[in-house]
Amino acid sequence: DNHSLKGKRQVLKSLVARLHNKFNVSAAEVDDQDAWQIASLGVAYASNDERHAARVLAAVMSFIEHERPDAEIIDYEMEFVHG
C-alpha cells in the first residue's frame, strides 16, 4: 500500500507507462496531485474511428481495474472530439 505522495507517483508513473506501451494512449495525472489518497488520471487516444476509440478506452478501463484491484474507480467519462 502507498501512504505517501512519492508512493502514489511511482504507482502512477508505472501505470501510465504500461498504458502507453499496451494501448498507445497518452495518460497523465490531471488533478489531485497533492493528495496521496486519490488520483485523477486523464487518458487520450486519437483515432478516425469513434467505435474503435471507444473500444480502446474501454479496454484501458478494464486493464486498470484488473492491474490495480486495490484502486476504486469512482467515476469516468468519455468525450469524443470531431474535427
CSV table of N, CA and C in Angstrom, one decimal:
chain,number,residue,atom,x,y,z
A,1,ASP,N,0.8,-1.2,0.0
A,1,ASP,CA,0.0,0.0,0.0
A,1,ASP,C,0.9,1.2,0.0
A,2,ASN,N,0.4,2.3,-0.7
A,2,ASN,CA,1.1,3.5,-0.7
A,2,ASN,C,0.4,4.5,0.2
A,3,HIS,N,1.2,5.1,1.1
A,3,HIS,CA,0.7,6.1,2.0
A,3,HIS,C,1.5,7.4,1.9
A,4,SER,N,2.0,7.7,0.7
A,4,SER,CA,2.7,8.9,0.5
A,4,SER,C,2.6,9.4,-0.9
A,5,LEU,N,2.9,10.6,-1.1
A,5,LEU,CA,2.8,11.2,-2.5
A,5,LEU,C,3.9,10.5,-3.4
A,6,LYS,N,5.0,10.2,-2.8
A,6,LYS,CA,6.1,9.5,-3.6
A,6,LYS,C,5.6,8.2,-4.0
A,7,GLY,N,5.0,7.4,-3.1
A,7,GLY,CA,4.5,6.1,-3.5
A,7,GLY,C,3.4,6.2,-4.6
A,8,LYS,N,2.5,7.1,-4.4
A,8,LYS,CA,1.5,7.3,-5.4
A,8,LYS,C,2.0,7.6,-6.8
A,9,ARG,N,3.0,8.5,-6.8
A,9,ARG,CA,3.6,8.9,-8.1
A,9,ARG,C,4.3,7.8,-8.7
A,10,GLN,N,5.0,6.9,-7.9
A,10,GLN,CA,5.6,5.7,-8.5
A,10,GLN,C,4.6,4.8,-9.1
A,11,VAL,N,3.5,4.6,-8.5
A,11,VAL,CA,2.4,3.7,-9.0
A,11,VAL,C,1.9,4.3,-10.3
A,12,LEU,N,1.6,5.6,-10.3
A,12,LEU,CA,1.0,6.3,-11.5
A,12,LEU,C,2.0,6.3,-12.6
A,13,LYS,N,3.3,6.5,-12.3
A,13,LYS,CA,4.3,6.5,-13.4
A,13,LYS,C,4.4,5.2,-14.1
A,14,SER,N,4.3,4.1,-13.3
A,14,SER,CA,4.4,2.8,-13.8
A,14,SER,C,3.1,2.5,-14.7
A,15,LEU,N,1.9,2.9,-14.1
A,15,LEU,CA,0.7,2.6,-14.8
A,15,LEU,C,0.6,3.4,-16.1
A,16,VAL,N,1.0,4.6,-16.1
A,16,VAL,CA,1.0,5.5,-17.3
A,16,VAL,C,1.9,4.9,-18.4
A,17,ALA,N,3.1,4.4,-18.0
A,17,ALA,CA,4.0,3.8,-19.0
A,17,ALA,C,3.4,2.5,-19.5
A,18,ARG,N,2.7,1.7,-18.7
A,18,ARG,CA,2.1,0.4,-19.2
A,18,ARG,C,1.0,0.7,-20.1
A,19,LEU,N,0.2,1.7,-19.8
A,19,LEU,CA,-1.0,2.1,-20.6
A,19,LEU,C,-0.5,2.5,-22.0
A,20,HIS,N,0.6,3.3,-22.0
A,20,HIS,CA,1.2,3.8,-23.3
A,20,HIS,C,1.7,2.6,-24.1
A,21,ASN,N,2.4,1.7,-23.5
A,21,ASN,CA,3.0,0.6,-24.2
A,21,ASN,C,2.0,-0.4,-24.7
A,22,LYS,N,0.9,-0.6,-23.9
A,22,LYS,CA,-0.1,-1.6,-24.3
A,22,LYS,C,-1.1,-1.1,-25.2
A,23,PHE,N,-1.5,0.2,-25.1
A,23,PHE,CA,-2.7,0.7,-25.8
A,23,PHE,C,-2.3,1.9,-26.7
A,24,ASN,N,-1.1,2.4,-26.7
A,24,ASN,CA,-0.7,3.5,-27.4
A,24,ASN,C,-1.5,4.8,-27.1
A,25,VAL,N,-1.8,5.0,-25.8
A,25,VAL,CA,-2.6,6.1,-25.4
A,25,VAL,C,-1.6,7.1,-24.7
A,26,SER,N,-2.1,8.3,-24.5
A,26,SER,CA,-1.4,9.3,-23.7
A,26,SER,C,-2.1,9.4,-22.4
A,27,ALA,N,-1.4,9.4,-21.3
A,27,ALA,CA,-2.1,9.4,-20.0
A,27,ALA,C,-1.3,10.3,-19.0
A,28,ALA,N,-2.0,11.0,-18.1
A,28,ALA,CA,-1.3,11.8,-17.1
A,28,ALA,C,-2.2,12.0,-16.0
A,29,GLU,N,-1.6,12.3,-14.8
A,29,GLU,CA,-2.4,12.7,-13.7
A,29,GLU,C,-2.9,14.1,-13.9
A,30,VAL,N,-4.2,14.4,-13.8
A,30,VAL,CA,-4.7,15.7,-14.2
A,30,VAL,C,-5.3,16.5,-13.1
A,31,ASP,N,-5.3,15.9,-11.9
A,31,ASP,CA,-5.9,16.6,-10.7
A,31,ASP,C,-5.4,15.8,-9.5
A,32,ASP,N,-5.6,16.4,-8.3
A,32,ASP,CA,-5.3,15.8,-7.0
A,32,ASP,C,-3.9,15.4,-6.9
A,33,GLN,N,-3.0,16.2,-7.5
A,33,GLN,CA,-1.6,15.9,-7.4
A,33,GLN,C,-1.0,15.9,-5.9
A,34,ASP,N,-1.7,16.7,-5.1
A,34,ASP,CA,-1.1,16.9,-3.7
A,34,ASP,C,-1.8,16.0,-2.7
A,35,ALA,N,-2.6,15.0,-3.1
A,35,ALA,CA,-3.3,14.1,-2.2
A,35,ALA,C,-2.8,12.7,-2.5
A,36,TRP,N,-2.3,11.9,-1.6
A,36,TRP,CA,-1.8,10.6,-1.8
A,36,TRP,C,-3.0,9.6,-1.9
A,37,GLN,N,-4.1,9.9,-1.3
A,37,GLN,CA,-5.2,9.0,-1.2
A,37,GLN,C,-6.1,8.9,-2.5
A,38,ILE,N,-5.9,9.8,-3.5
A,38,ILE,CA,-6.7,9.8,-4.7
A,38,ILE,C,-5.9,10.3,-5.9
A,39,ALA,N,-6.3,9.8,-7.0
A,39,ALA,CA,-5.6,10.1,-8.3
A,39,ALA,C,-6.7,10.4,-9.3
A,40,SER,N,-6.5,11.4,-10.1
A,40,SER,CA,-7.3,11.7,-11.3
A,40,SER,C,-6.5,11.5,-12.5
A,41,LEU,N,-6.8,10.5,-13.3
A,41,LEU,CA,-6.0,10.2,-14.5
A,41,LEU,C,-6.7,10.6,-15.8
A,42,GLY,N,-6.1,11.3,-16.6
A,42,GLY,CA,-6.6,11.6,-17.9
A,42,GLY,C,-6.0,10.7,-19.0
A,43,VAL,N,-6.8,10.2,-19.9
A,43,VAL,CA,-6.3,9.3,-20.9
A,43,VAL,C,-6.8,9.8,-22.3
A,44,ALA,N,-5.9,9.9,-23.2
A,44,ALA,CA,-6.3,10.4,-24.6
A,44,ALA,C,-5.9,9.4,-25.6
A,45,TYR,N,-6.7,9.2,-26.6
A,45,TYR,CA,-6.4,8.3,-27.8
A,45,TYR,C,-7.0,9.0,-29.0
A,46,ALA,N,-6.1,9.1,-30.0
A,46,ALA,CA,-6.5,9.7,-31.3
A,46,ALA,C,-6.8,8.6,-32.3
A,47,SER,N,-8.0,8.7,-33.0
A,47,SER,CA,-8.4,7.8,-34.0
A,47,SER,C,-9.4,8.5,-34.9
A,48,ASN,N,-9.5,8.0,-36.1
A,48,ASN,CA,-10.6,8.5,-37.0
A,48,ASN,C,-11.8,7.6,-37.0
A,49,ASP,N,-11.8,6.6,-36.1
A,49,ASP,CA,-12.9,5.7,-35.9
A,49,ASP,C,-13.4,5.8,-34.5
A,50,GLU,N,-14.6,6.4,-34.2
A,50,GLU,CA,-15.0,6.6,-32.9
A,50,GLU,C,-15.3,5.3,-32.2
A,51,ARG,N,-15.8,4.3,-32.9
A,51,ARG,CA,-16.1,3.0,-32.3
A,51,ARG,C,-14.8,2.3,-31.8
A,52,HIS,N,-13.8,2.4,-32.6
A,52,HIS,CA,-12.5,1.8,-32.3
A,52,HIS,C,-11.9,2.5,-31.0
A,53,ALA,N,-12.0,3.9,-31.0
A,53,ALA,CA,-11.5,4.6,-29.9
A,53,ALA,C,-12.3,4.2,-28.6
A,54,ALA,N,-13.6,4.1,-28.7
A,54,ALA,CA,-14.4,3.7,-27.5
A,54,ALA,C,-13.9,2.3,-27.0
A,55,ARG,N,-13.7,1.4,-28.0
A,55,ARG,CA,-13.2,0.0,-27.6
A,55,ARG,C,-11.8,0.1,-26.9
A,56,VAL,N,-10.9,0.9,-27.4
A,56,VAL,CA,-9.6,1.1,-26.8
A,56,VAL,C,-9.7,1.6,-25.4
A,57,LEU,N,-10.5,2.7,-25.2
A,57,LEU,CA,-10.7,3.3,-23.9
A,57,LEU,C,-11.4,2.4,-22.9
A,58,ALA,N,-12.3,1.6,-23.4
A,58,ALA,CA,-13.0,0.6,-22.5
A,58,ALA,C,-11.9,-0.5,-22.1
A,59,ALA,N,-11.1,-0.9,-23.0
A,59,ALA,CA,-10.0,-1.8,-22.7
A,59,ALA,C,-9.0,-1.2,-21.7
A,60,VAL,N,-8.8,0.1,-21.8
A,60,VAL,CA,-7.9,0.8,-20.8
A,60,VAL,C,-8.6,0.7,-19.4
A,61,MET,N,-9.8,1.0,-19.3
A,61,MET,CA,-10.5,0.9,-18.0
A,61,MET,C,-10.5,-0.5,-17.5
A,62,SER,N,-10.7,-1.5,-18.3
A,62,SER,CA,-10.6,-2.9,-17.8
A,62,SER,C,-9.2,-3.3,-17.3
A,63,PHE,N,-8.2,-2.8,-18.1
A,63,PHE,CA,-6.8,-3.0,-17.7
A,63,PHE,C,-6.5,-2.4,-16.3
A,64,ILE,N,-7.0,-1.2,-16.1
A,64,ILE,CA,-6.7,-0.5,-14.8
A,64,ILE,C,-7.4,-1.3,-13.7
A,65,GLU,N,-8.6,-1.7,-13.9
A,65,GLU,CA,-9.4,-2.4,-12.9
A,65,GLU,C,-8.7,-3.8,-12.6
A,66,HIS,N,-8.2,-4.4,-13.6
A,66,HIS,CA,-7.5,-5.7,-13.4
A,66,HIS,C,-6.1,-5.6,-12.8
A,67,GLU,N,-5.4,-4.6,-13.3
A,67,GLU,CA,-4.0,-4.4,-12.8
A,67,GLU,C,-3.9,-3.7,-11.4
A,68,ARG,N,-4.9,-3.0,-11.1
A,68,ARG,CA,-4.9,-2.3,-9.8
A,68,ARG,C,-6.2,-2.6,-9.0
A,69,PRO,N,-6.4,-3.8,-8.6
A,69,PRO,CA,-7.6,-4.2,-7.9
A,69,PRO,C,-7.8,-3.4,-6.5
A,70,ASP,N,-6.7,-2.9,-6.0
A,70,ASP,CA,-6.7,-2.1,-4.8
A,70,ASP,C,-7.3,-0.7,-5.0
A,71,ALA,N,-7.4,-0.3,-6.3
A,71,ALA,CA,-7.9,1.0,-6.6
A,71,ALA,C,-9.4,1.0,-6.9
A,72,GLU,N,-10.1,2.0,-6.5
A,72,GLU,CA,-11.6,2.1,-6.8
A,72,GLU,C,-11.8,3.2,-7.8
A,73,ILE,N,-12.4,2.8,-8.9
A,73,ILE,CA,-12.7,3.8,-10.0
A,73,ILE,C,-14.1,4.4,-9.5
A,74,ILE,N,-14.0,5.7,-9.2
A,74,ILE,CA,-15.2,6.4,-8.7
A,74,ILE,C,-16.1,6.9,-9.8
A,75,ASP,N,-15.4,7.4,-10.8
A,75,ASP,CA,-16.2,8.0,-12.0
A,75,ASP,C,-15.3,8.0,-13.2
A,76,TYR,N,-15.9,7.9,-14.3
A,76,TYR,CA,-15.1,8.2,-15.6
A,76,TYR,C,-16.1,8.7,-16.6
A,77,GLU,N,-15.5,9.4,-17.6
A,77,GLU,CA,-16.3,9.8,-18.7
A,77,GLU,C,-15.5,9.8,-20.0
A,78,MET,N,-16.2,9.6,-21.1
A,78,MET,CA,-15.5,9.6,-22.4
A,78,MET,C,-16.1,10.8,-23.2
A,79,GLU,N,-15.2,11.4,-23.9
A,79,GLU,CA,-15.6,12.6,-24.7
A,79,GLU,C,-14.9,12.4,-26.1
A,80,PHE,N,-15.7,12.5,-27.1
A,80,PHE,CA,-15.2,12.4,-28.5
A,80,PHE,C,-15.2,13.7,-29.1
A,81,VAL,N,-14.1,14.1,-29.7
A,81,VAL,CA,-13.9,15.4,-30.4
A,81,VAL,C,-13.8,15.2,-31.8
A,82,HIS,N,-14.7,15.8,-32.6
A,82,HIS,CA,-14.7,15.6,-34.1
A,82,HIS,C,-14.2,16.9,-34.7
A,83,GLY,N,-13.3,16.7,-35.7
A,83,GLY,CA,-12.8,17.9,-36.4
A,83,GLY,C,-13.6,18.4,-37.5
